[in-house]
Short mmCIF file of C-alpha atoms in Angstrom, two decimals:
data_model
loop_
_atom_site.label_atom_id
_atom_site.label_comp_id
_atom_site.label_asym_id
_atom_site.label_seq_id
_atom_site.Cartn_x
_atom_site.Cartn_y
_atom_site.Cartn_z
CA UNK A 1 -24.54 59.12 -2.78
CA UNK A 2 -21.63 57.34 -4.00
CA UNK A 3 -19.59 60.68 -5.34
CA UNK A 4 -20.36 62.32 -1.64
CA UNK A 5 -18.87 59.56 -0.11
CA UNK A 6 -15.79 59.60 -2.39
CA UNK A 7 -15.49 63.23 -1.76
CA UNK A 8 -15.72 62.73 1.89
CA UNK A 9 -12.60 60.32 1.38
CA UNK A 10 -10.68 62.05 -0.42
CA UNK A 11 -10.91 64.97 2.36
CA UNK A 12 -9.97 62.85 5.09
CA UNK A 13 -7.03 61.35 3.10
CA UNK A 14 -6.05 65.41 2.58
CA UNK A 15 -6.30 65.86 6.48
CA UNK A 16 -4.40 62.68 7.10
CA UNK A 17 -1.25 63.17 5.08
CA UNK A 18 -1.14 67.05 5.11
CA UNK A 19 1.07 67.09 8.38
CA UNK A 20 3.67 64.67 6.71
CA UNK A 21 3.67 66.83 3.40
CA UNK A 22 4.20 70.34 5.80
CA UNK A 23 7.46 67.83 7.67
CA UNK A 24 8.93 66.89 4.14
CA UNK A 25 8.57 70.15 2.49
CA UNK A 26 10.47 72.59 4.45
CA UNK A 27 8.10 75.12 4.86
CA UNK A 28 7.47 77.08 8.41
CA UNK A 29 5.98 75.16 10.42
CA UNK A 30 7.40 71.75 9.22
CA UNK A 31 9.37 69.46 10.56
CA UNK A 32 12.62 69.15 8.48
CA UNK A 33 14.58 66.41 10.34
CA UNK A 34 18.50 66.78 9.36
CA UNK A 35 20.64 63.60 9.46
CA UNK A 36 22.23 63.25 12.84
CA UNK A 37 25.95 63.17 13.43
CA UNK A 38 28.26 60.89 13.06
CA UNK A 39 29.62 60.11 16.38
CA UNK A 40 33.11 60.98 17.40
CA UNK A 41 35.46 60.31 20.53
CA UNK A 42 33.77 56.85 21.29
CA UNK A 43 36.66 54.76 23.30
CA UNK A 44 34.34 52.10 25.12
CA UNK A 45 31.15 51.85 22.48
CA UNK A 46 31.90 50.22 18.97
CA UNK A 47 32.97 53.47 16.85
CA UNK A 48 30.45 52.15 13.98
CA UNK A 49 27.68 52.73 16.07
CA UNK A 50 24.35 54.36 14.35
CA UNK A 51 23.96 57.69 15.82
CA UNK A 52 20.11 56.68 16.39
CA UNK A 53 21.40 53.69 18.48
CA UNK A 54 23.80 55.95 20.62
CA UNK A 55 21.37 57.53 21.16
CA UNK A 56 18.90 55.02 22.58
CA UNK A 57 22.01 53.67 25.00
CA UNK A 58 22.39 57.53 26.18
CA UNK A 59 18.65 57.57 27.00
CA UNK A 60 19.21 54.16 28.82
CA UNK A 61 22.36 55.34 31.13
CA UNK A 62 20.39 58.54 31.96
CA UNK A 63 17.79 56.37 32.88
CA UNK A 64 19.31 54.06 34.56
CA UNK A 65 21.11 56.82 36.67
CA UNK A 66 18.28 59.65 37.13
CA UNK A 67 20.76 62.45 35.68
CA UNK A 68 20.64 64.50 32.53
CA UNK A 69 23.14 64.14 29.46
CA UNK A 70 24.93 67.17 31.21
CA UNK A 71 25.49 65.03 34.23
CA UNK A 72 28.23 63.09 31.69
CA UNK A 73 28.98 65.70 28.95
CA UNK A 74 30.84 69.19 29.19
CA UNK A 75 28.17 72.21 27.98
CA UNK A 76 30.33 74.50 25.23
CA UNK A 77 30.95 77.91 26.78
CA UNK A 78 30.45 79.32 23.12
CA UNK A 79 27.35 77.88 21.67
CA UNK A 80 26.00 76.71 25.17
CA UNK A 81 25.42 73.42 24.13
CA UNK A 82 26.73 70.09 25.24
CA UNK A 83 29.78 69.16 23.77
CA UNK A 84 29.28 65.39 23.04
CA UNK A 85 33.04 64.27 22.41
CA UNK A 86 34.53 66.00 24.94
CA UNK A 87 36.23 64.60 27.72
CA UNK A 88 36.04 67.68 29.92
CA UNK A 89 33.74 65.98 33.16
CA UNK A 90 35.30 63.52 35.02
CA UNK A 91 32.10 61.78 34.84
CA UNK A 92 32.85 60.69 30.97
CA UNK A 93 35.62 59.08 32.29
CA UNK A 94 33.71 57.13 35.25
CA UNK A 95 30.72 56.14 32.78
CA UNK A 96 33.46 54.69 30.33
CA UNK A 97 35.06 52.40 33.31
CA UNK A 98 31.55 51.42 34.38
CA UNK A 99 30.41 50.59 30.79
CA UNK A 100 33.92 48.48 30.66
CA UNK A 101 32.91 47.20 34.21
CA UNK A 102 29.36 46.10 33.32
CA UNK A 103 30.27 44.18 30.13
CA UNK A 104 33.77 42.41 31.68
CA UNK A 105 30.65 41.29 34.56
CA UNK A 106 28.49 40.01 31.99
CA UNK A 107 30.92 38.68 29.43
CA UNK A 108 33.23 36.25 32.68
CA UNK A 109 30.34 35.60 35.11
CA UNK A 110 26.90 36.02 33.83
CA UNK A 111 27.39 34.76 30.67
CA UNK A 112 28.12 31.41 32.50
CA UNK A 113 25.41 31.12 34.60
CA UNK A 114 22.84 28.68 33.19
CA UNK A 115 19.57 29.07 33.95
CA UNK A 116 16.71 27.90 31.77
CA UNK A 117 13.92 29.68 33.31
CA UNK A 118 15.23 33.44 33.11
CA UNK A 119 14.88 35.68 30.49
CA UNK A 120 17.82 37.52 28.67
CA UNK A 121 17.34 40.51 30.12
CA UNK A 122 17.51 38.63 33.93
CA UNK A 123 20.51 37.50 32.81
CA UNK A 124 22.81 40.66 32.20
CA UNK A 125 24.12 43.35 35.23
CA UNK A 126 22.79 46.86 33.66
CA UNK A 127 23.88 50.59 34.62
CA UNK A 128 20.12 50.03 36.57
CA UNK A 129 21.12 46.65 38.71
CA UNK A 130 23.55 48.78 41.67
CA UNK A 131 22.19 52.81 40.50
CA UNK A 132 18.43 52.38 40.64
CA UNK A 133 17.99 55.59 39.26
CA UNK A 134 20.67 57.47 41.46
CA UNK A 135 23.74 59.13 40.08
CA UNK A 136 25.81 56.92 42.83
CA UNK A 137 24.85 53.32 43.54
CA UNK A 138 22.46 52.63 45.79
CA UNK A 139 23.42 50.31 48.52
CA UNK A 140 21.50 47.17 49.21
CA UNK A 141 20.30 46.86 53.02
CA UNK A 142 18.27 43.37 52.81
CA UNK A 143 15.36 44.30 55.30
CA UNK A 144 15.83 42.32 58.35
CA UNK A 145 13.90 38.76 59.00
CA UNK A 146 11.43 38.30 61.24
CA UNK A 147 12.55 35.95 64.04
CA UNK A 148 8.79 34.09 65.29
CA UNK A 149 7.92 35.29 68.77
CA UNK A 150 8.28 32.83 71.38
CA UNK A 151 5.27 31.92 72.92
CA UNK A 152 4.74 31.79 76.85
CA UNK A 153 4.89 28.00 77.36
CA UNK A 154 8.49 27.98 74.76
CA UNK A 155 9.87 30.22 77.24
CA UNK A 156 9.10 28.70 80.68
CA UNK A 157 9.24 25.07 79.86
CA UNK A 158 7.93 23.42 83.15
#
C-alpha cells in the first residue's frame, strides 16, 4: 500500500515539473526565455532602468491611453518590428513631455497636498487621470445639478 502510494507521488511530481524541465532545456517545444535588452535612447526615464520594469511602465502608458506600443514607437521597414529607440513618431516626443509633465505635477503640487485619509496612489496625477483610456485626453463635462422643482404654492405666493 505504502510503495503504490509512493509511486503514485513520484508520478505526479514527474507531471508537475516536466513543463519547467522542457522551458530550461531548449528542446522544441520549450520555452527558452533569452535575457531582454538593455534599454537604449531613454531621455525622460532613469537610463538604469531594468528592462522588466520598462516594461511594466510601457504596459501602464498603453493602458492608460487605449493604444498599442506602435501608437508611440516607429515599426522597422526591414525586420517589421518596432524599433524601440527610435525617435521616428512624433508621438515619442509627446509621451516624453507628458511623462516630464506628469512628474513636474506631482513633484510641485501634489506632493504638497496633505491629506491623511488618501492613499498613495490618490495622491499622484497618472497618464490615466486626463486620458481615461483615449489616445487624446478626455475632457471633463461635470454632469449638470439638479435645481429642486418649485412647487405650486413657491411659485404663486398668495
Amino acid at each position: 500500500m505504502r510503495s503504490r502510494f509512493f509511486l503514485t507521488g513520484i508520478f505526479v511530481v514527474a507531471l508537475a515539473i516536466q513543463p519547467l524541465m522542457a522551458q530550461t532545456s531548449g528542446r522544441p517545444g520549450g520555452h527558452k526565455h533569452e535575457p531582454l535588452p538593455t534599454p537604449v535612447n531613454l531621455k525622460v526615464l532613469p537610463k538604469d532602468i531594468a528592462p522588466e520594469q520598462l516594461i511594466r511602465i510601457m504596459r501602464g502608458f498603453t493602458g492608460s491611453l487605449g493604444v498599442e506600443c506602435s501608437f508611440c514607437h516607429a515599426m522597422n521597414p526591414q525586420t517589421h518590428h518596432l524599433n524601440f529607440p527610435s525617435d521616428a513618431k512624433p508621438e515619442k516626443a509627446a509621451a516624453r513631455e507628458m511623462i516630464a509633465m506628469t512628474r513636474a505635477i506631482n513633484d510641485a503640487y501634489i506632493a504638497k497636498v496633505h491629506d491623511p485619509d488618501a492613499m498613495p496612489e490618490q495622491k499622484q496625477v497618472t497618464c490615466g487621470t486626463c486620458h481615461r483610456g483615449h489616445s487624446t485626453p478626455e475632457v471633463f463635462i461635470p454632469p449638470p445639478k439638479e435645481q429642486p422643482v418649485p412647487s405650486a404654492e413657491a411659485a404663486n405666493p398668495e
